[in-house]
Coordinates of C-alpha atoms in Angstrom, one line a residue:
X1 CA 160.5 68.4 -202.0
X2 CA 162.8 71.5 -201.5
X3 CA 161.5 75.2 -202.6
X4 CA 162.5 76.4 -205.2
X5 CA 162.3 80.8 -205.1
X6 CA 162.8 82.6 -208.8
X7 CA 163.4 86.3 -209.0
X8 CA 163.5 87.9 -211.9
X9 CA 163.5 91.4 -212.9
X10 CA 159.7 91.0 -214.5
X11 CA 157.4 88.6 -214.2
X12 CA 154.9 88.4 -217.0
X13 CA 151.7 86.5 -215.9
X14 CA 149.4 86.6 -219.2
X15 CA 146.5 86.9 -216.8
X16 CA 145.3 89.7 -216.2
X17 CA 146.6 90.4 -220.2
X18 CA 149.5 92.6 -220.1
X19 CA 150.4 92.8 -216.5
X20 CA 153.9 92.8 -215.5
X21 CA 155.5 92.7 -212.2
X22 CA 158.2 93.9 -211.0
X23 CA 160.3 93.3 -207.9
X24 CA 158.4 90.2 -207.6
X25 CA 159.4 86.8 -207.3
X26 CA 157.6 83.2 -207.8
X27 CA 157.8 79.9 -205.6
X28 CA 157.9 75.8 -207.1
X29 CA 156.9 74.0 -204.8
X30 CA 157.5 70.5 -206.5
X31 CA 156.1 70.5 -209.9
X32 CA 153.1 73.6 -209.0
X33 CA 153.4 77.4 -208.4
X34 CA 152.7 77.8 -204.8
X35 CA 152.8 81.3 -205.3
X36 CA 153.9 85.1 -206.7
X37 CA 154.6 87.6 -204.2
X38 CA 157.0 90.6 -203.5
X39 CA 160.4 90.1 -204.0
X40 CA 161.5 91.4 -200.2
X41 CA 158.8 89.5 -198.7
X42 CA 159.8 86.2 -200.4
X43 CA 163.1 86.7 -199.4
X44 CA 162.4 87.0 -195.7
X45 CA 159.6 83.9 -196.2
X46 CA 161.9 81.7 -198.0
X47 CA 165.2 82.1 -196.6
X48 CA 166.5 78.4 -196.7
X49 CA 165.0 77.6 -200.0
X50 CA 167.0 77.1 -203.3
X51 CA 167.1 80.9 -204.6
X52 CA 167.6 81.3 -208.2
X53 CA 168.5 85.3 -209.4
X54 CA 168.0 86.3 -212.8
X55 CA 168.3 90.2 -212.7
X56 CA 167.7 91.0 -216.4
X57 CA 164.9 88.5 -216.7
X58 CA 161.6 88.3 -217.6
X59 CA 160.0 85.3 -216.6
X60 CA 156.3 84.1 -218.3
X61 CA 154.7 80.6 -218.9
X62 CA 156.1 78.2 -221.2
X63 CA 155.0 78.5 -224.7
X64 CA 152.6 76.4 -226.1
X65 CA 152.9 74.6 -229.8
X66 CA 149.8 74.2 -231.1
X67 CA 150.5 72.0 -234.1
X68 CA 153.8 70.5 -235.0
X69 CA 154.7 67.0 -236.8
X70 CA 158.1 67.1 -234.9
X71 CA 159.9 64.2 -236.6
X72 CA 160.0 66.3 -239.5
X73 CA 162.6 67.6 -238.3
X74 CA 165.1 65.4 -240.2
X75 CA 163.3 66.1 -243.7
X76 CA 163.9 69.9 -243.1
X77 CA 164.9 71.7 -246.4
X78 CA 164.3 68.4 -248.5
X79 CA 161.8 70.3 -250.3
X80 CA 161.4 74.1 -250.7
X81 CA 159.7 76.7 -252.6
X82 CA 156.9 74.5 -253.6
X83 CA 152.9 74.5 -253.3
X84 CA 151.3 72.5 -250.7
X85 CA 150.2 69.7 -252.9
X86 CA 152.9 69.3 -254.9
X87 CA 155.3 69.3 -252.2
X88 CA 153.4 66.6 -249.9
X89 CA 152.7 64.3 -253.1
X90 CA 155.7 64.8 -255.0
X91 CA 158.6 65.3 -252.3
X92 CA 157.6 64.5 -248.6
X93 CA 155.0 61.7 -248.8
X94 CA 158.1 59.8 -251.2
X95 CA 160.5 60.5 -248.9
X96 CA 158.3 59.5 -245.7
X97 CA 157.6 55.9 -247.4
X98 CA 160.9 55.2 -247.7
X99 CA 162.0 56.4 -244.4
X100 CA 159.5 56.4 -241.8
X101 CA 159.8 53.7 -239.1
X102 CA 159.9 54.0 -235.4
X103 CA 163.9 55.1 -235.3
X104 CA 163.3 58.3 -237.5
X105 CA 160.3 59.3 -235.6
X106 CA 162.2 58.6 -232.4
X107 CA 165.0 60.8 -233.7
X108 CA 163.3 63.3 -235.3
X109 CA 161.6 63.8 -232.4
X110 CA 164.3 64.2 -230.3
X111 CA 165.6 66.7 -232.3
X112 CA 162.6 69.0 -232.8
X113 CA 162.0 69.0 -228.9
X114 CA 165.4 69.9 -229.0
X115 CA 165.2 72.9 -230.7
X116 CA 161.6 73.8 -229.2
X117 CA 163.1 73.4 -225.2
X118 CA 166.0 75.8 -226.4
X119 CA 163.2 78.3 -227.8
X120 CA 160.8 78.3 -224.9
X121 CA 158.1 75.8 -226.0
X122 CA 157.2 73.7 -223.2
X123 CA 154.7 71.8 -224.5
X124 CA 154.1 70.6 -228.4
X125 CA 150.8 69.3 -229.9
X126 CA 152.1 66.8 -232.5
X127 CA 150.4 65.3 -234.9
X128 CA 152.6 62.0 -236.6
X129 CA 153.0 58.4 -237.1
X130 CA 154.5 56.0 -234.7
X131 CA 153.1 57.0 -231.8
X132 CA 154.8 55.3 -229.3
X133 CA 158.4 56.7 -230.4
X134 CA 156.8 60.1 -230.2
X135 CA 155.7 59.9 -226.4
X136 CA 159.3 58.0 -225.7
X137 CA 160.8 61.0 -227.4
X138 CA 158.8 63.3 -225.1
X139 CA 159.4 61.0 -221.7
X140 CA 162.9 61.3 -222.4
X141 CA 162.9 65.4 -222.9
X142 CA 160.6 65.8 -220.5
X143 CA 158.3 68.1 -222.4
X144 CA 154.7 68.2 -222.5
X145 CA 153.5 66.0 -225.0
X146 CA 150.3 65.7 -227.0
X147 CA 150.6 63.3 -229.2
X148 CA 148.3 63.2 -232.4
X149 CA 147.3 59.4 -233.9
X150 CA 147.4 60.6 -237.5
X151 CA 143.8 59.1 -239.6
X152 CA 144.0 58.8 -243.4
X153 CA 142.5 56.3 -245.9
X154 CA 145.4 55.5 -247.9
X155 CA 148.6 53.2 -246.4
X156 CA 152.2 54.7 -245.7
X157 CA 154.5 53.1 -243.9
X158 CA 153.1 53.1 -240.7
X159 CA 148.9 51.5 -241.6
X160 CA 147.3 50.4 -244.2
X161 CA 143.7 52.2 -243.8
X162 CA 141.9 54.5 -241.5
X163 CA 140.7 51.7 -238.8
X164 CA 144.3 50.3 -239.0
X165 CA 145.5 54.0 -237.7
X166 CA 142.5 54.2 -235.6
X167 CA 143.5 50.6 -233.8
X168 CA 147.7 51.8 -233.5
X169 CA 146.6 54.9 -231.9
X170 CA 144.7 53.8 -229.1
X171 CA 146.9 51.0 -228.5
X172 CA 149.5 53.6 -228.0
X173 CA 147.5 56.0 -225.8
X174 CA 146.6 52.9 -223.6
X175 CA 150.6 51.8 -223.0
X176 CA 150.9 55.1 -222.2
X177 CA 148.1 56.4 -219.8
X178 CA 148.9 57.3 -216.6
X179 CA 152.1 59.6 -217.8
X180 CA 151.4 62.8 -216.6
X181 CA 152.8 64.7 -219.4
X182 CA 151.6 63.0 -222.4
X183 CA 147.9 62.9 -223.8
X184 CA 146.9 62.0 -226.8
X185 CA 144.3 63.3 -229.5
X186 CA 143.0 61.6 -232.6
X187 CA 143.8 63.5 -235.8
X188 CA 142.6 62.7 -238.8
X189 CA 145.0 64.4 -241.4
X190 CA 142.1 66.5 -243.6
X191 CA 139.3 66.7 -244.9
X192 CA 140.8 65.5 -248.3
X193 CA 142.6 62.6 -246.9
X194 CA 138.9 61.2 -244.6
X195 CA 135.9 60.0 -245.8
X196 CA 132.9 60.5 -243.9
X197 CA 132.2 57.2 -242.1
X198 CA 135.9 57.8 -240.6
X199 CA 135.1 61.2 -239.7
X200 CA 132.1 60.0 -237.9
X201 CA 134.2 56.8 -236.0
X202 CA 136.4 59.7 -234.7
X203 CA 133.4 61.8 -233.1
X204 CA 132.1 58.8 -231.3
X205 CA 135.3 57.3 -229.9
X206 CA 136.4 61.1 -228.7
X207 CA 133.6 61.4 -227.2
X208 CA 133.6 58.1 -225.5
X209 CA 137.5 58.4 -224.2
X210 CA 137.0 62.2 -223.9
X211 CA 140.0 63.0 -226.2
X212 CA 140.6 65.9 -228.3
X213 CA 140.4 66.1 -232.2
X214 CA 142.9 67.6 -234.0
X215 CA 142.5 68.5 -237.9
X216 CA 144.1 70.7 -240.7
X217 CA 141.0 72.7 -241.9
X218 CA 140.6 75.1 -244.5
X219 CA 144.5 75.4 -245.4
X220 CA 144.9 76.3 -249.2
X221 CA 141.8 78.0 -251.8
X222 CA 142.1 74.5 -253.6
X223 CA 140.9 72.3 -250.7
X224 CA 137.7 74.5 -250.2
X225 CA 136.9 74.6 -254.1
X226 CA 137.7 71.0 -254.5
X227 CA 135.6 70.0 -251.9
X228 CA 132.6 71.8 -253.4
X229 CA 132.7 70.2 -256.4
X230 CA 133.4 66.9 -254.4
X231 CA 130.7 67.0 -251.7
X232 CA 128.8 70.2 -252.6
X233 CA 129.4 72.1 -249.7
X234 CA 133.6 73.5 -248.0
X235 CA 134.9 71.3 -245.9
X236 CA 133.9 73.2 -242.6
X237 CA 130.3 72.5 -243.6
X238 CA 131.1 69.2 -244.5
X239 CA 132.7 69.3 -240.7
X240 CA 129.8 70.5 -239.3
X241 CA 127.3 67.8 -240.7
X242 CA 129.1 65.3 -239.5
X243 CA 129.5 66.6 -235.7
X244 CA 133.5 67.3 -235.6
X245 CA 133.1 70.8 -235.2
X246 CA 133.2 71.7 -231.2
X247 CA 135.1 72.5 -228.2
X248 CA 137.4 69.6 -228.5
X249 CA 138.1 70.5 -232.3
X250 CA 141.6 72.1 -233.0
X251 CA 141.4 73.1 -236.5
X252 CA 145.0 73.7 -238.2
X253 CA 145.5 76.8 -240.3
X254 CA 141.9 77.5 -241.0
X255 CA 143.4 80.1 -243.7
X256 CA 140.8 80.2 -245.8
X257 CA 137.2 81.3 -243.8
X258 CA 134.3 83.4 -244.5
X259 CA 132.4 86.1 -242.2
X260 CA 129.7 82.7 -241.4
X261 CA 132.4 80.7 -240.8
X262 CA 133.9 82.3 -238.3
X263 CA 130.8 82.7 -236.9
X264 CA 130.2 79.3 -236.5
X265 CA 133.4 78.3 -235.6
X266 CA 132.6 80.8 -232.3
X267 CA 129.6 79.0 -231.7
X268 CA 131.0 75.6 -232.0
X269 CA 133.8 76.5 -229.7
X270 CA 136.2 75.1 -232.1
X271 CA 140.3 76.1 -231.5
X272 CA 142.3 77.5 -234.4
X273 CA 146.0 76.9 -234.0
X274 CA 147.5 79.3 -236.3
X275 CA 150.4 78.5 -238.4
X276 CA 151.9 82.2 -239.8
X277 CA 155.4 80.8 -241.4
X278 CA 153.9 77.7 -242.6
X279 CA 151.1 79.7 -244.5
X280 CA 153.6 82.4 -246.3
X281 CA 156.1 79.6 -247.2
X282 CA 153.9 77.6 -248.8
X283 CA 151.6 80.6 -250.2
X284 CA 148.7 79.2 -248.5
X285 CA 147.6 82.6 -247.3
X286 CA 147.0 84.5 -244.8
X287 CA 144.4 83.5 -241.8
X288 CA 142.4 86.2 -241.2
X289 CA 143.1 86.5 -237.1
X290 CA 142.3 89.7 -236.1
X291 CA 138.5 88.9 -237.2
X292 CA 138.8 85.6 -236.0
X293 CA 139.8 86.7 -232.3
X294 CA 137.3 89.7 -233.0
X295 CA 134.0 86.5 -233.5
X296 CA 135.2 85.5 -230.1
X297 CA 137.0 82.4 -231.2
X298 CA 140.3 81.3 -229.4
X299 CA 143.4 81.3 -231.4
X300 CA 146.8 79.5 -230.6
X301 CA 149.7 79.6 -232.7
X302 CA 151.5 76.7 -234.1
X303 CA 154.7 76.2 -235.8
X304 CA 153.6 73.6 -238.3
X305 CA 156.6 71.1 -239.2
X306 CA 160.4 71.9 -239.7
X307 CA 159.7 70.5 -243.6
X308 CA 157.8 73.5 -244.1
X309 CA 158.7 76.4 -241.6
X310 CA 162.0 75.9 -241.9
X311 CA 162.4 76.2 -238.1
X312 CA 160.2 75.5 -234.7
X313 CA 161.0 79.2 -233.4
X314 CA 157.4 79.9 -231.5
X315 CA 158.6 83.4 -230.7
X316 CA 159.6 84.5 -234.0
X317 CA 156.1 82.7 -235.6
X318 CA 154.4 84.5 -232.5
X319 CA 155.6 87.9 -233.6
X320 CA 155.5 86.9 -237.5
X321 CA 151.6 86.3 -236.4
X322 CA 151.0 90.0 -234.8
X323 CA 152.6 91.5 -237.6
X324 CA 150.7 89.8 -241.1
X325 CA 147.5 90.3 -238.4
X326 CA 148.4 94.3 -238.8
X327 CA 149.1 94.0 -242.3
X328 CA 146.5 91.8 -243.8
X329 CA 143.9 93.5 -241.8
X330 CA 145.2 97.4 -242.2
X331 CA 144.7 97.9 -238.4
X332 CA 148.2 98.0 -236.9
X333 CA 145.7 98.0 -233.5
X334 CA 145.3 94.2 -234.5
X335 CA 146.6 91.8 -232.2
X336 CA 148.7 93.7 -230.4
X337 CA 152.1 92.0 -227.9
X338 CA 149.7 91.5 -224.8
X339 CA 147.1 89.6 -227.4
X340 CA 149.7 87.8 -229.4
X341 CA 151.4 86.6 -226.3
X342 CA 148.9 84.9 -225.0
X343 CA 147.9 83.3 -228.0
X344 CA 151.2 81.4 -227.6
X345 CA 150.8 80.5 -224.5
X346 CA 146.9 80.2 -223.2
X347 CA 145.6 80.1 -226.3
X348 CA 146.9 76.9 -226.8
X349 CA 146.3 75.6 -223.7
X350 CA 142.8 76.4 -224.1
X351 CA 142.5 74.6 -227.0
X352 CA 144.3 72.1 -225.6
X353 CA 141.9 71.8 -222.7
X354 CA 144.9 72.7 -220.1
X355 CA 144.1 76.1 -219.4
X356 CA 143.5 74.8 -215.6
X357 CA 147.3 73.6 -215.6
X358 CA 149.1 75.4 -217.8
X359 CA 149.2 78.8 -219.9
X360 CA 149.5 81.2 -217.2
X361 CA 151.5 81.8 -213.9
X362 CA 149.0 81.6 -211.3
X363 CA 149.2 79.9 -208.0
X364 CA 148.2 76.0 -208.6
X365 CA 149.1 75.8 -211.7
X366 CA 152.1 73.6 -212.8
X367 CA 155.2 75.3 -212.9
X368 CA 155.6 75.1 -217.0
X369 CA 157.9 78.3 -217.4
X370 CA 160.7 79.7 -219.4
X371 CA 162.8 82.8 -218.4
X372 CA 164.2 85.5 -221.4
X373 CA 167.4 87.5 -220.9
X374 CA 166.3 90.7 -222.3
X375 CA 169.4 92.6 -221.1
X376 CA 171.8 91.9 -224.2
X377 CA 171.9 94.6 -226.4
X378 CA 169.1 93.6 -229.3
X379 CA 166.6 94.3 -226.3
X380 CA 167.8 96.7 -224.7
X381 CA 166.4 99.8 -223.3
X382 CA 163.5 97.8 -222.2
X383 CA 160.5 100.1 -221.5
X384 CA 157.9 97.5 -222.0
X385 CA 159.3 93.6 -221.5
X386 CA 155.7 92.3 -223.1
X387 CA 156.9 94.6 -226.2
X388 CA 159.9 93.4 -226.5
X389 CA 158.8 89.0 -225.7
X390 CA 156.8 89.8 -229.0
X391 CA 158.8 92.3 -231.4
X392 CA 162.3 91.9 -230.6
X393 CA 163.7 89.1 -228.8
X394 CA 165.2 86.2 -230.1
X395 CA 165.1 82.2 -229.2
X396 CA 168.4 82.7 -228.1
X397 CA 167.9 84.5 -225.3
X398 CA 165.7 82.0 -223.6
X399 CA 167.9 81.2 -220.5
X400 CA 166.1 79.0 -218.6
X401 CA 163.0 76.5 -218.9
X402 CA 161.1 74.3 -216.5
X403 CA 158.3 71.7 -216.8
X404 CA 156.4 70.9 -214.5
X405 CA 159.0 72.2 -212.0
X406 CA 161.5 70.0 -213.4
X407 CA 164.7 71.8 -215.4
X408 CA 164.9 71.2 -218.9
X409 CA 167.2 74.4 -219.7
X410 CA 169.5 76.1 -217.6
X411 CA 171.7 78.7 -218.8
X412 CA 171.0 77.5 -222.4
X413 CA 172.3 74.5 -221.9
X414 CA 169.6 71.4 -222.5
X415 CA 169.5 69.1 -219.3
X416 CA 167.6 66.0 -220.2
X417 CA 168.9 65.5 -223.9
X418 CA 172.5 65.2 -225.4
X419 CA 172.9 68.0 -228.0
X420 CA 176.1 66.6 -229.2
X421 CA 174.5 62.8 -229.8
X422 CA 171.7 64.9 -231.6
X423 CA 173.9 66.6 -234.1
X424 CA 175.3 63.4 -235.0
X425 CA 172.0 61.1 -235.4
X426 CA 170.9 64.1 -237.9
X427 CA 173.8 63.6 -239.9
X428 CA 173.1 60.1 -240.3
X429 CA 170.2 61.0 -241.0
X430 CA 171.1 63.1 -243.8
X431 CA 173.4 60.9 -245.3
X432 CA 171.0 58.1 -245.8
X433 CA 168.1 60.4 -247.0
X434 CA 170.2 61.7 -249.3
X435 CA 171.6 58.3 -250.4
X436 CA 168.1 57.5 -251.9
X437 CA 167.8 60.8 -253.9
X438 CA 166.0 63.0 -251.2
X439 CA 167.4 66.0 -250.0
X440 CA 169.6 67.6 -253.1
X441 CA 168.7 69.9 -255.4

């Protein structure tokens, strides 16, 4: 396969945290990094390889979504301004029974990965129903895929009981295995929503298949209370006793943790994937970051659905998370760009178990990398591209993206997916969600 020889104006590695380098350029070599060297020297090296310049660049590793349900998409703005509860019993769980099927996750999926490609996520950790439409949907964009087998007791339109669930989702990760960018995790939906014998059925069979657990933990004052008064003890304990917490946990939100929980979330080498937008809109609160990252445990950021964002923008929730970190804590040392910049990008694959692959630009690693026009004038003079990546540039300035060497994005434009057939499926969408009530205020 033919070289491919990217030089930016700055190349922002992540590792060492807060490096950049300039006059430097990077080699694909198929779907890896073969390497980062001086510019001149690449030039010289590679002379009759494909030679991509992008002068007022910065070029960094593709950002990482640490929790998403991305077929949510098409319920975006169905239901605003409302607590968590009452908007997920009242407005999104009704409008899910009536609508969910394998078409609206396909297309909702679409659309989301859409959106995320043009904003410089490269890969999404989903969490959803029909699991087979969501790995087509992320075949056919090419993204990186994880794709979350939603657990709960109760039936939607998808299973009727937790073992029901449990059985779809395997099924779905075995059609699937041997597709190098999708992977699957099991995710039961909450502590509220699992009882404990299910909890326990998903510790053995992750640790038999060696798959990753992903959760929502800890996300409003009301779920901790009410499970004290329903099991005696928060839910994190709860977690704990019945061996979920670890290294392959990823605990969504975790908004609402004490000193001794963070603590043991440290020692249990259990992943937080932040959610900053989702927590405000929804008044959840505000996760206390700076002392999680502080306890030593590792923190990705997540977007959290369309339904309840409104938007999958990783680097406005990215800088959104460095700024409520300076705020809630009074330290405006607190997470600063270098910090928060890597939580969206090896954080997450950390948690993720893909820090090998992905997360960073380093040589061996798979070429999962987006480049940012920072010469327009919102970002301009640059004295400190990291600064600006975190504080001032927008979504829209993403130029180019790659996965696994392959181009998803070039010059804004989407190359695997059709935004014009898109645009149209999510009006069809809206007119039959609306046609059943949903959707109008």
């Amino acid at each position: 396969m033919s070289l491919t020889v990217l030089f930016p104006r700055w190349i922002v590695p992540v590792v060492p945290q807060g490096t950049v380098l300039e006059a430097h350029a990077l080699v694909m070599d198929g779907t890896a990094i073969s390497a980062i060297l001086p510019a001149d020297v690449a030039r010289q090296r590679y002379a009759n390889a494909e030679l991509l310049e992008l002068p007022e660049h910065v070029l960094l590793p593709g950002l990482v979504n640490l929790h998403a349900h991305s077929a949510m998409t098409l319920l975006r703005g169905v239901a605003d301004d409302l607590a968590l509860m009452d908007w997920l019993n009242n407005h999104i769980w009704p409008a899910e029974k009536q609508h969910l099927s394998d078409e609206f996750v396909f297309d909702g999926s679409l659309l989301a990965m859409a959106e995320m490609l043009q904003g410089g996520t490269t890969t999404v950790n989903d969490m959803y129903f029909h699991h087979d439409a969501v790995a087509r949907a992320g075949l056919q964009a090419g993204m990186r895929t994880v794709v979350g087998a939603s657990i709960l007791e109760f039936p939607t339109g998808y299973g009727n009981n937790a073992d029901d669930y449990i059985r779809k989702g395997l099924a779905a990760r075995e059609h699937f295995l041997g597709e190098g960018l999708l992977s699957f995790t099991l995710a039961p939906h909450a502590p509220y929503t699992v009882a404990d014998d299910t909890f326990k059925k998903v510790v053995t069979l992750a640790e038999q298949l060696e798959l990753g657990i992903h959760c929502h933990v800890h996300e409003t004052a009301s779920e901790v209370s009410d499970s004290v008064q329903q099991y005696g003890e928060r839910p994190l304990a709860r977690l704990h006793r019945l061996g979920v917490l670890g290294p392959n946990l990823i605990a969504a939100h975790m908004v609402h943790a004490n000193d001794e929980e963070l603590a043991l979330l440290a020692r249990q080498g259990v992943h937080v994937a932040h959610n900053p937008a989702s927590n405000l809109k929804l008044a959840s609160g505000i996760a206390r970051t700076a002392a999680m990252l502080k306890a030593g445990v590792n923190v990705g950021i997540g977007t959290d659905g369309a339904a309840s964002n409104n938007s999958l923008d990783m680097l406005a929730d990215t800088r959104l998370a460095a700024l409520i970190a300076k705020g809630s804590s009074g330290d405006p040392t607190a997470v600063p760009a270098p910090q928060a910049l890597e939580m969206a990008t090896l954080g997450g694959a950390r948690a993720l178990g893909m820090a090998e692959r992905i997360g960073s630009l380093e040589a061996g690693k798979q070429a999962d990398l987006i480049a940012v026009d920072l010469g327009s004038l919102p970002t301009l003079p640059v004295f400190d591209p990291i600064s600006h990546l975190v504080y001032a540039a927008q979504r829209n300035q993403v130029s180019h993206v790659w996965v696994a060497g392959r181009a998803l994005v070039q010059q804004h434009k989407l190359l695997t997916l059709n935004a014009g057939q898109l645009a149209a499926k999510a009006h069809w969408w809206q007119t039959r969600i609306s046609a059943n009530g949903q959707g109008g205020k």
